[in-house]
mmCIF file of C-alpha atoms in Angstrom:
data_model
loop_
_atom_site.group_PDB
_atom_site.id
_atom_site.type_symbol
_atom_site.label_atom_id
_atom_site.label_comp_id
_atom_site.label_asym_id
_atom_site.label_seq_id
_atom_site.Cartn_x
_atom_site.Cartn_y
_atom_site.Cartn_z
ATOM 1 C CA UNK A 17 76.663 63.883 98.482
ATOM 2 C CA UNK A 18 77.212 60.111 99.248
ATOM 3 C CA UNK A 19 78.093 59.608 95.744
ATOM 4 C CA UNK A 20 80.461 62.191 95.811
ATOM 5 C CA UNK A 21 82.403 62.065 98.930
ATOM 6 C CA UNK A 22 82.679 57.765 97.417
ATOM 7 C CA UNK A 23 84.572 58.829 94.105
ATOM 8 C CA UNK A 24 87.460 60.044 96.597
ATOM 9 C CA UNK A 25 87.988 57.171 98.538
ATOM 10 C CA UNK A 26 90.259 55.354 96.133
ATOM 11 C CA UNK A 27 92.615 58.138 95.275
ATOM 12 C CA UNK A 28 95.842 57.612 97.472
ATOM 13 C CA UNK A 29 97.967 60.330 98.780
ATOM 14 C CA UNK A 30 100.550 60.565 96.910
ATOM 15 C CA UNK A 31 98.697 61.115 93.815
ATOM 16 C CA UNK A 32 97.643 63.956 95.210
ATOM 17 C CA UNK A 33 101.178 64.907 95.798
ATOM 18 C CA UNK A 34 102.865 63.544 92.206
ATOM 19 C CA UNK A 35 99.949 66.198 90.751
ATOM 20 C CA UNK A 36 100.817 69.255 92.653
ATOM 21 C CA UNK A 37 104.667 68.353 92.295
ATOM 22 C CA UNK A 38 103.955 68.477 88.489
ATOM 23 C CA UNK A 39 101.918 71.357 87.761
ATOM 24 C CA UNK A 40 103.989 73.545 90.932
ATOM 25 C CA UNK A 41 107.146 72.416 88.283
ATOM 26 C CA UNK A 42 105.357 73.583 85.498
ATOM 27 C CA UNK A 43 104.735 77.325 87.250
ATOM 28 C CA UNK A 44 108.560 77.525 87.706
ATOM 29 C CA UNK A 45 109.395 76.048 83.983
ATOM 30 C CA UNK A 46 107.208 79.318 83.090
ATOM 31 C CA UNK A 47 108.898 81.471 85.521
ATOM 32 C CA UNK A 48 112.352 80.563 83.964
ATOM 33 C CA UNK A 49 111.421 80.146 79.976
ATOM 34 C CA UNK A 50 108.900 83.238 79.250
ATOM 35 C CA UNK A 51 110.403 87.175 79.373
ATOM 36 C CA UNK A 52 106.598 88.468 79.139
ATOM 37 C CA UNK A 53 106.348 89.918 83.255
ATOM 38 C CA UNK A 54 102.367 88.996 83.126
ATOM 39 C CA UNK A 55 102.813 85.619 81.774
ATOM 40 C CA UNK A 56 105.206 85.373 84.854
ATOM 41 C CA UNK A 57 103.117 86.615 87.103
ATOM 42 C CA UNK A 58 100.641 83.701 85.660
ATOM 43 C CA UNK A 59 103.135 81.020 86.785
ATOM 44 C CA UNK A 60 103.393 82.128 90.392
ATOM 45 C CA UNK A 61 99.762 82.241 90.483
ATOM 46 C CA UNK A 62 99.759 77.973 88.879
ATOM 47 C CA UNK A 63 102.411 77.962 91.810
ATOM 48 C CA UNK A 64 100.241 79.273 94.635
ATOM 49 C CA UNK A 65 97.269 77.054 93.048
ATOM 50 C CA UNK A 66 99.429 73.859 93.654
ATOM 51 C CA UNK A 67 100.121 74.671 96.798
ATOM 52 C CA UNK A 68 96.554 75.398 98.113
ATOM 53 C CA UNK A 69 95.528 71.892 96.380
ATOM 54 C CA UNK A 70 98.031 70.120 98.279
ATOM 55 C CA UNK A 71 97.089 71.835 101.891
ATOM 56 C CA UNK A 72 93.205 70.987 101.302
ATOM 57 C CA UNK A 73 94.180 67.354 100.264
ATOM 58 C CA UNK A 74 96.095 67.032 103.314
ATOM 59 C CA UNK A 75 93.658 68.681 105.671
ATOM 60 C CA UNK A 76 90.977 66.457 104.450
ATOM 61 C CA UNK A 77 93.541 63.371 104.821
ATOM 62 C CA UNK A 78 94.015 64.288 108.494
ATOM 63 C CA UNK A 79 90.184 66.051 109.072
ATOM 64 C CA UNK A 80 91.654 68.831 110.600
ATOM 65 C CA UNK A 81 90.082 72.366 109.042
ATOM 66 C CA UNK A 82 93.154 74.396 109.618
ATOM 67 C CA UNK A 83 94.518 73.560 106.368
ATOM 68 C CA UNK A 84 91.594 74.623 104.437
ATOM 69 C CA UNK A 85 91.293 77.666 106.297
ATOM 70 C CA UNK A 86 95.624 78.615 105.628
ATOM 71 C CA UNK A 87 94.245 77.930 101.968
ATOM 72 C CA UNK A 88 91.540 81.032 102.237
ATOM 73 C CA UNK A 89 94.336 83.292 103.785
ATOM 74 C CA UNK A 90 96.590 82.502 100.652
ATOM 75 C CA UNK A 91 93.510 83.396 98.546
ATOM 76 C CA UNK A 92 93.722 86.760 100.385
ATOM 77 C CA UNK A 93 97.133 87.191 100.318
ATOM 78 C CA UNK A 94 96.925 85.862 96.342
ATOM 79 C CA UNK A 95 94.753 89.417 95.692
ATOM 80 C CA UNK A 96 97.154 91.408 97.835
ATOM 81 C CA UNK A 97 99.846 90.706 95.704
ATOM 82 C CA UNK A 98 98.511 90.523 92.188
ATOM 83 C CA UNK A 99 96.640 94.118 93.088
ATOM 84 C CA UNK A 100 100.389 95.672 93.808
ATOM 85 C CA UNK A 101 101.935 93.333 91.245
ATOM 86 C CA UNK A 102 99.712 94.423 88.312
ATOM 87 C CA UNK A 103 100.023 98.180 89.937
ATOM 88 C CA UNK A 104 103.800 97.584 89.355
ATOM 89 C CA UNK A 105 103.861 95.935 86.110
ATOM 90 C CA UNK A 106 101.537 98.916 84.650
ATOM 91 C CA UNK A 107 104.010 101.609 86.374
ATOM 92 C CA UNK A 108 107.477 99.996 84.325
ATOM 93 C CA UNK A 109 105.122 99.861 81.019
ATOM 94 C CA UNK A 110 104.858 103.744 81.413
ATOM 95 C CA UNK A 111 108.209 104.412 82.288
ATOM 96 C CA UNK A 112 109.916 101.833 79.651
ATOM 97 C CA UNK A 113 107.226 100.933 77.098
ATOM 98 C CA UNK A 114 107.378 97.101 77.390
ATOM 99 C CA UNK A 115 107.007 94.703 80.102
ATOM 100 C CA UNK A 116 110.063 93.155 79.300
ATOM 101 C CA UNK A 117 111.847 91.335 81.606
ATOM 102 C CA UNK A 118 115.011 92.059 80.027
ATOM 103 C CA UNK A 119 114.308 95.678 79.567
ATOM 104 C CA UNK A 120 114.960 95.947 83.743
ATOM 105 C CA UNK A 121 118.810 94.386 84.052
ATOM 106 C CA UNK A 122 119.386 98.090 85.031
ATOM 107 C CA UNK A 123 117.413 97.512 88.316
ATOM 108 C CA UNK A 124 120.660 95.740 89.464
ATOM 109 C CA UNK A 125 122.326 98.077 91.032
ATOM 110 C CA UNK B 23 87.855 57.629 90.881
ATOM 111 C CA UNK B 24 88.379 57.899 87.661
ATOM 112 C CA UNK B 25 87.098 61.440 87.789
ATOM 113 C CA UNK B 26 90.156 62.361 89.568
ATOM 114 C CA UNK B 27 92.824 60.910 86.823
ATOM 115 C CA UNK B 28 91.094 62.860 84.039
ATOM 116 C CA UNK B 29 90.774 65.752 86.082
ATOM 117 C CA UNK B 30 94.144 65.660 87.291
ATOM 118 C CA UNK B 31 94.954 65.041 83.500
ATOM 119 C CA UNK B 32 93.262 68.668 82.239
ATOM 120 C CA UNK B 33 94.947 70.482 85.188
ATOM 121 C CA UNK B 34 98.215 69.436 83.629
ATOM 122 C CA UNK B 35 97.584 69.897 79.830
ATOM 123 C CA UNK B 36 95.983 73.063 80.743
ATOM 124 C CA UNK B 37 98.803 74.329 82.626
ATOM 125 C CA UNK B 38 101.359 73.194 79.864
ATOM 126 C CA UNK B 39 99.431 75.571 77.588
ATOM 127 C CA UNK B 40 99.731 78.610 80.008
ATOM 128 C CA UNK B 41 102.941 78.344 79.560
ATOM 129 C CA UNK B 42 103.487 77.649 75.955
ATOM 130 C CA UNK B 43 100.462 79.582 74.717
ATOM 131 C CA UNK B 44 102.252 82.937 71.967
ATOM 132 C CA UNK B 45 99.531 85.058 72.561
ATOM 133 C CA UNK B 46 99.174 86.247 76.283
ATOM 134 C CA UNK B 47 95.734 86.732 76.167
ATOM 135 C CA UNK B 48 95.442 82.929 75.124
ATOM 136 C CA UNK B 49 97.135 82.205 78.541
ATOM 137 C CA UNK B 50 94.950 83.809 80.400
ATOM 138 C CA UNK B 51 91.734 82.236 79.381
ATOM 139 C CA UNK B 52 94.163 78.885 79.718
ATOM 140 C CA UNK B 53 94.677 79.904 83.023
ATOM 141 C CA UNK B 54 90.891 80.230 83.662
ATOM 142 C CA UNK B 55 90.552 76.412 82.557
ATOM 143 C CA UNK B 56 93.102 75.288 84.443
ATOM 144 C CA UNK B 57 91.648 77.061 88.090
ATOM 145 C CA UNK B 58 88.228 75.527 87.164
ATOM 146 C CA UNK B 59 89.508 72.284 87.257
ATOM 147 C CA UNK B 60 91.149 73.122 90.286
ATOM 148 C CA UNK B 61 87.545 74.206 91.644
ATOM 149 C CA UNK B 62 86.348 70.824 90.449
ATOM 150 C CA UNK B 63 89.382 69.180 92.298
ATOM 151 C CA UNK B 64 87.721 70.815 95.649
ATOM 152 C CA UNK B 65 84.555 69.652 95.110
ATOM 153 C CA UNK B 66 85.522 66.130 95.209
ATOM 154 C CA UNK B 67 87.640 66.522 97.761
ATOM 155 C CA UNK B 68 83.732 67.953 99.292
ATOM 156 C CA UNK B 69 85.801 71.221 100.159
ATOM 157 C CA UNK B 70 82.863 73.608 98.716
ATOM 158 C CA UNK B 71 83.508 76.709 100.558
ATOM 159 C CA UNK B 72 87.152 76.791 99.071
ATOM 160 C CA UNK B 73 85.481 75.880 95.789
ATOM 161 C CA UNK B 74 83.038 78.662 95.914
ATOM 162 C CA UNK B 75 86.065 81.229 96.856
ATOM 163 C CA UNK B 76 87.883 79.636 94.765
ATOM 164 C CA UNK B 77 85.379 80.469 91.426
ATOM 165 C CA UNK B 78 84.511 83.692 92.919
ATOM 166 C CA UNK B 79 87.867 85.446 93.741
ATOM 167 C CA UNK B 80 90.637 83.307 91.501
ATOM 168 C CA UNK B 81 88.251 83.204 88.166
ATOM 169 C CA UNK B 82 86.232 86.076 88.987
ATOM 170 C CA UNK B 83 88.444 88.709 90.477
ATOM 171 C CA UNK B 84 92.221 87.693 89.789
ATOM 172 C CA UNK B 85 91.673 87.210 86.300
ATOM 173 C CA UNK B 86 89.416 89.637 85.255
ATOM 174 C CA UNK B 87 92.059 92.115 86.939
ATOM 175 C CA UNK B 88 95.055 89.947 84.697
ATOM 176 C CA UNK B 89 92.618 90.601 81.469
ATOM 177 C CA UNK B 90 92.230 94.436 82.410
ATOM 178 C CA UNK B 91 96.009 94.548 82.671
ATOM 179 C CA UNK B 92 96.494 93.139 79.508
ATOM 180 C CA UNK B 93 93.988 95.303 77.731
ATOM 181 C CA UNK B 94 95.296 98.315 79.229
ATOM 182 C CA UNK B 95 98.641 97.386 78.346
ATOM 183 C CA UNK B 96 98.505 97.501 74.062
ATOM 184 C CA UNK B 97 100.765 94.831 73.242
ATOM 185 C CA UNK B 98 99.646 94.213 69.860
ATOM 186 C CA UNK B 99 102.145 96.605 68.016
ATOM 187 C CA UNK B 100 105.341 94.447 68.771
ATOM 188 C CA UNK B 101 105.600 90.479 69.180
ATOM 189 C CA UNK B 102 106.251 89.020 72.159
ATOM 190 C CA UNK B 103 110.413 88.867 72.643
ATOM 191 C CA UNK B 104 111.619 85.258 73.403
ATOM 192 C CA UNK B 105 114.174 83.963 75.078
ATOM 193 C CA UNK B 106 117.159 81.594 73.022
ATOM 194 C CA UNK B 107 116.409 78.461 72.249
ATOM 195 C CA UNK B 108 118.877 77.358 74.489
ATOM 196 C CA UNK B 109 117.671 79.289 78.060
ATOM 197 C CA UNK B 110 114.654 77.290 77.032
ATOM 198 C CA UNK B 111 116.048 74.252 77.103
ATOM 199 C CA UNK B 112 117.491 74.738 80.286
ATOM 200 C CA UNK B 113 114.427 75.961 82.133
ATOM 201 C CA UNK B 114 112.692 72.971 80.943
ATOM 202 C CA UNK B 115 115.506 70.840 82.039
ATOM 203 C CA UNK B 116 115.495 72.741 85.316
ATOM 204 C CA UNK B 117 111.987 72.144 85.780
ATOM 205 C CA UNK B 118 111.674 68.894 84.541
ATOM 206 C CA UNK B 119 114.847 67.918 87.293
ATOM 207 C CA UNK B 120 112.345 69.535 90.259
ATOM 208 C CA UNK B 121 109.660 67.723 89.099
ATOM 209 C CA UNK B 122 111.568 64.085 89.047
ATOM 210 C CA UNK B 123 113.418 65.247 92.043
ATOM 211 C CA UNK B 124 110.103 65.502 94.172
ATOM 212 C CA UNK B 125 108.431 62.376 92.561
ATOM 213 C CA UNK B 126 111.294 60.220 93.351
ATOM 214 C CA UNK B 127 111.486 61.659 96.850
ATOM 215 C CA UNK B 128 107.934 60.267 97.094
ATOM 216 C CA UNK B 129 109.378 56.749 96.929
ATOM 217 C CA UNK B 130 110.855 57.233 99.966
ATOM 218 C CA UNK B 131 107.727 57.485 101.769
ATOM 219 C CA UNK B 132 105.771 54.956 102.958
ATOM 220 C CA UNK B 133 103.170 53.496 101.003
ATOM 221 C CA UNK B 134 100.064 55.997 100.850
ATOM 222 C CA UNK B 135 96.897 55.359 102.372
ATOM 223 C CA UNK B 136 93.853 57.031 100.263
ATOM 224 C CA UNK B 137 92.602 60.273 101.367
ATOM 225 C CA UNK B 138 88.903 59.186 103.037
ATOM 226 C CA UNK B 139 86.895 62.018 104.140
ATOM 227 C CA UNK B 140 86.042 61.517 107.390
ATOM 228 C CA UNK B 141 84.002 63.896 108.629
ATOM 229 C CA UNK B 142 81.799 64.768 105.552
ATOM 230 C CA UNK B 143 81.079 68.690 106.732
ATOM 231 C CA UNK B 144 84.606 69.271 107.058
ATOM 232 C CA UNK B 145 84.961 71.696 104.426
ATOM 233 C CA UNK B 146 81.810 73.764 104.712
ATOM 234 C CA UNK B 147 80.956 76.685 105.424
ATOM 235 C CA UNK B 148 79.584 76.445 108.841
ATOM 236 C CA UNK B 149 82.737 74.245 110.195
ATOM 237 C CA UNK B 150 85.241 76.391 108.585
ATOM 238 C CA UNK B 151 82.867 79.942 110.456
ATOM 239 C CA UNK B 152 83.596 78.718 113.600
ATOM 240 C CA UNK B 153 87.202 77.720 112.979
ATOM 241 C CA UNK B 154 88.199 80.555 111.693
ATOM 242 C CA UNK B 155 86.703 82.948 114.078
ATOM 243 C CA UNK B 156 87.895 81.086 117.036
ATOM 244 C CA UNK B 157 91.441 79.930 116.488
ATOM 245 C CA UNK B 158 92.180 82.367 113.575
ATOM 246 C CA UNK B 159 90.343 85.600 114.306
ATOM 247 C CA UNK B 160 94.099 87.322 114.465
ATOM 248 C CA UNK B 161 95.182 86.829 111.810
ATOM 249 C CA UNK B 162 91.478 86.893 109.951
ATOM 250 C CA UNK B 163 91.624 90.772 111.147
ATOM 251 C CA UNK B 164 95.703 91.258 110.155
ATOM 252 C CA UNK B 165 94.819 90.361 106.909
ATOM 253 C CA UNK B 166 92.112 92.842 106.442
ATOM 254 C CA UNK B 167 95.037 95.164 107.297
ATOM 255 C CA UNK B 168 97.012 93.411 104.369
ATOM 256 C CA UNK B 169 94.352 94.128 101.890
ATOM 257 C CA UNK B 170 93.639 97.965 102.671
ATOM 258 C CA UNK B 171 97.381 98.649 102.668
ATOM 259 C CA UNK B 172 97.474 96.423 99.604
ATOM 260 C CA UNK B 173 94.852 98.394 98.064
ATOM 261 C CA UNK B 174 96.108 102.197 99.010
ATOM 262 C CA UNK B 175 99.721 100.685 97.441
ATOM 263 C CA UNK B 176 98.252 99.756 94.287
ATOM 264 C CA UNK B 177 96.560 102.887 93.698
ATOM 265 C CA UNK B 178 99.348 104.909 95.048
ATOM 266 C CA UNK B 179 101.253 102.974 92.339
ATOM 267 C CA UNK B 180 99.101 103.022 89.662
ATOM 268 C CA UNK B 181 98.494 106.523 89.682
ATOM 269 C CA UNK B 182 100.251 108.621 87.062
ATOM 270 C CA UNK B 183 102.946 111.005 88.441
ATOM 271 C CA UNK B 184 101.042 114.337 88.221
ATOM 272 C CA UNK B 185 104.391 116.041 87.069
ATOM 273 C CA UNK B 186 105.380 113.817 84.307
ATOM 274 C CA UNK B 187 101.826 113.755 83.012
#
């Protein structure tokens, strides 16, 4: 445990920060380049995984527990929405027969 | 702290390949990688019970529900469409500009300190107990709420339309 909590104590802040900057970037690079509605989904999740990196790394900057416990209530709310999300996805594949993106412009009216 | 850096290092390779991987089904076991090293980031950051959760509902329940999806959806008979080669560009560009953007905004910040833990059983499970069920009971019982409604929507949604089927 000694060991463990020691291979932390040289990592500054902002590394923490650059690192979920980067890979919460990368989620919205996939959001914006891929047309495949699951692979989106994917991204959002790498988005919400950023995020919930960056709250425990703060709450264990300032010892306060609140941040790791918002993280466990985005878990929770993370299940919530993939459960309706993939319920959704599965519903357009029946109706259109592809999870296209594309294939839903019509939904703009 | 070197663990960190190489760490940090798979999170992001393993993330670029989510995104780039053809094959969706390649994603998703990229994805797995890439939330395992985000487990490991929690355990040295001594954070177990968010680790545990962490292994147990992102890797375990999230993306076993993602594979299902995927399986029940056959998406072998046509190749994925892609987008032009230019829309590509430009979400890369995009992202790439959010990503510099927030780096650079970092500068403007004052010089770091490193994250020390201390209190060492911050993140367990006993700490977190009591936290949780005295400052956050509320919402703790709102958000069993969320997930029953969450569950009765996706199986409302799910469902196939007796008439058309």
């Amino acid at each position: 445990m000694e060991s463990l909590t020691n291979t932390i104590h040289a990592v500054p802040l902002n590394h923490y920060i650059l690192l979920s900057a980067i890979i919460f970037s990368i989620g919205v690079v996939g959001v914006l380049i891929r047309r495949n509605a699951i692979v989106i989904f994917m991204s959002v999740e790498l988005m919400l995984n950023a995020v919930n990196l960056l709250l425990t790394a703060f709450s264990v900057y300032r010892g306060d527990a609140s941040g790791q416990v918002f993280v466990f209530f985005i878990m929770a709310l993370a299940a919530a929405e993939v459960a309706v999300g993939l319920a959704i996805i599965v519903m357009i594949y029946r109706n259109t027969n592809s999870i296209d993106i594309n294939v839903l412009n019509r939904l703009k009216w | 702290m070197s663990t960190f850096y190489f760490i940090a290092f798979l999170s992001i390779f393993f993330s670029i390949l989510v995104i780039s991987a053809k094959n969706p089904v390649h994603s998703i076991l990229y994805l797995i990688l890439t939330f395992f090293t985000f487990t490991i980031h929690y355990i040295l950051l001594n954070a177990q019970f968010l680790a545990i959760v962490n292994f147990i509902v992102y890797m375990g329940a999230i993306l076993v529900l993602f594979l299902y999806t995927l399986m029940l959806i056959n998406l072998n008979k046509e190749s994925e469409p892609v987008k032009p080669f230019m829309v590509k560009i430009a979400g890369v560009f995009g992202g790439g500009i959010l990503a510099v953007a927030l780096a650079s905004s970092l500068k403007l910040v004052a010089a770091s300190n490193p994250v020390i833990l201390k209190n060492p059983d911050l993140g367990l499970v006993k700490n977190l107990g009591k936290v949780l069920f005295n400052e956050f009971l509320l919402p703790f019982e709102v958000s069993s709420v969320l997930l029953l409604s969450a569950m009765v929507g996706a199986v409302l949604l799910a469902t196939k339309d007796p008439k058309t089927a």
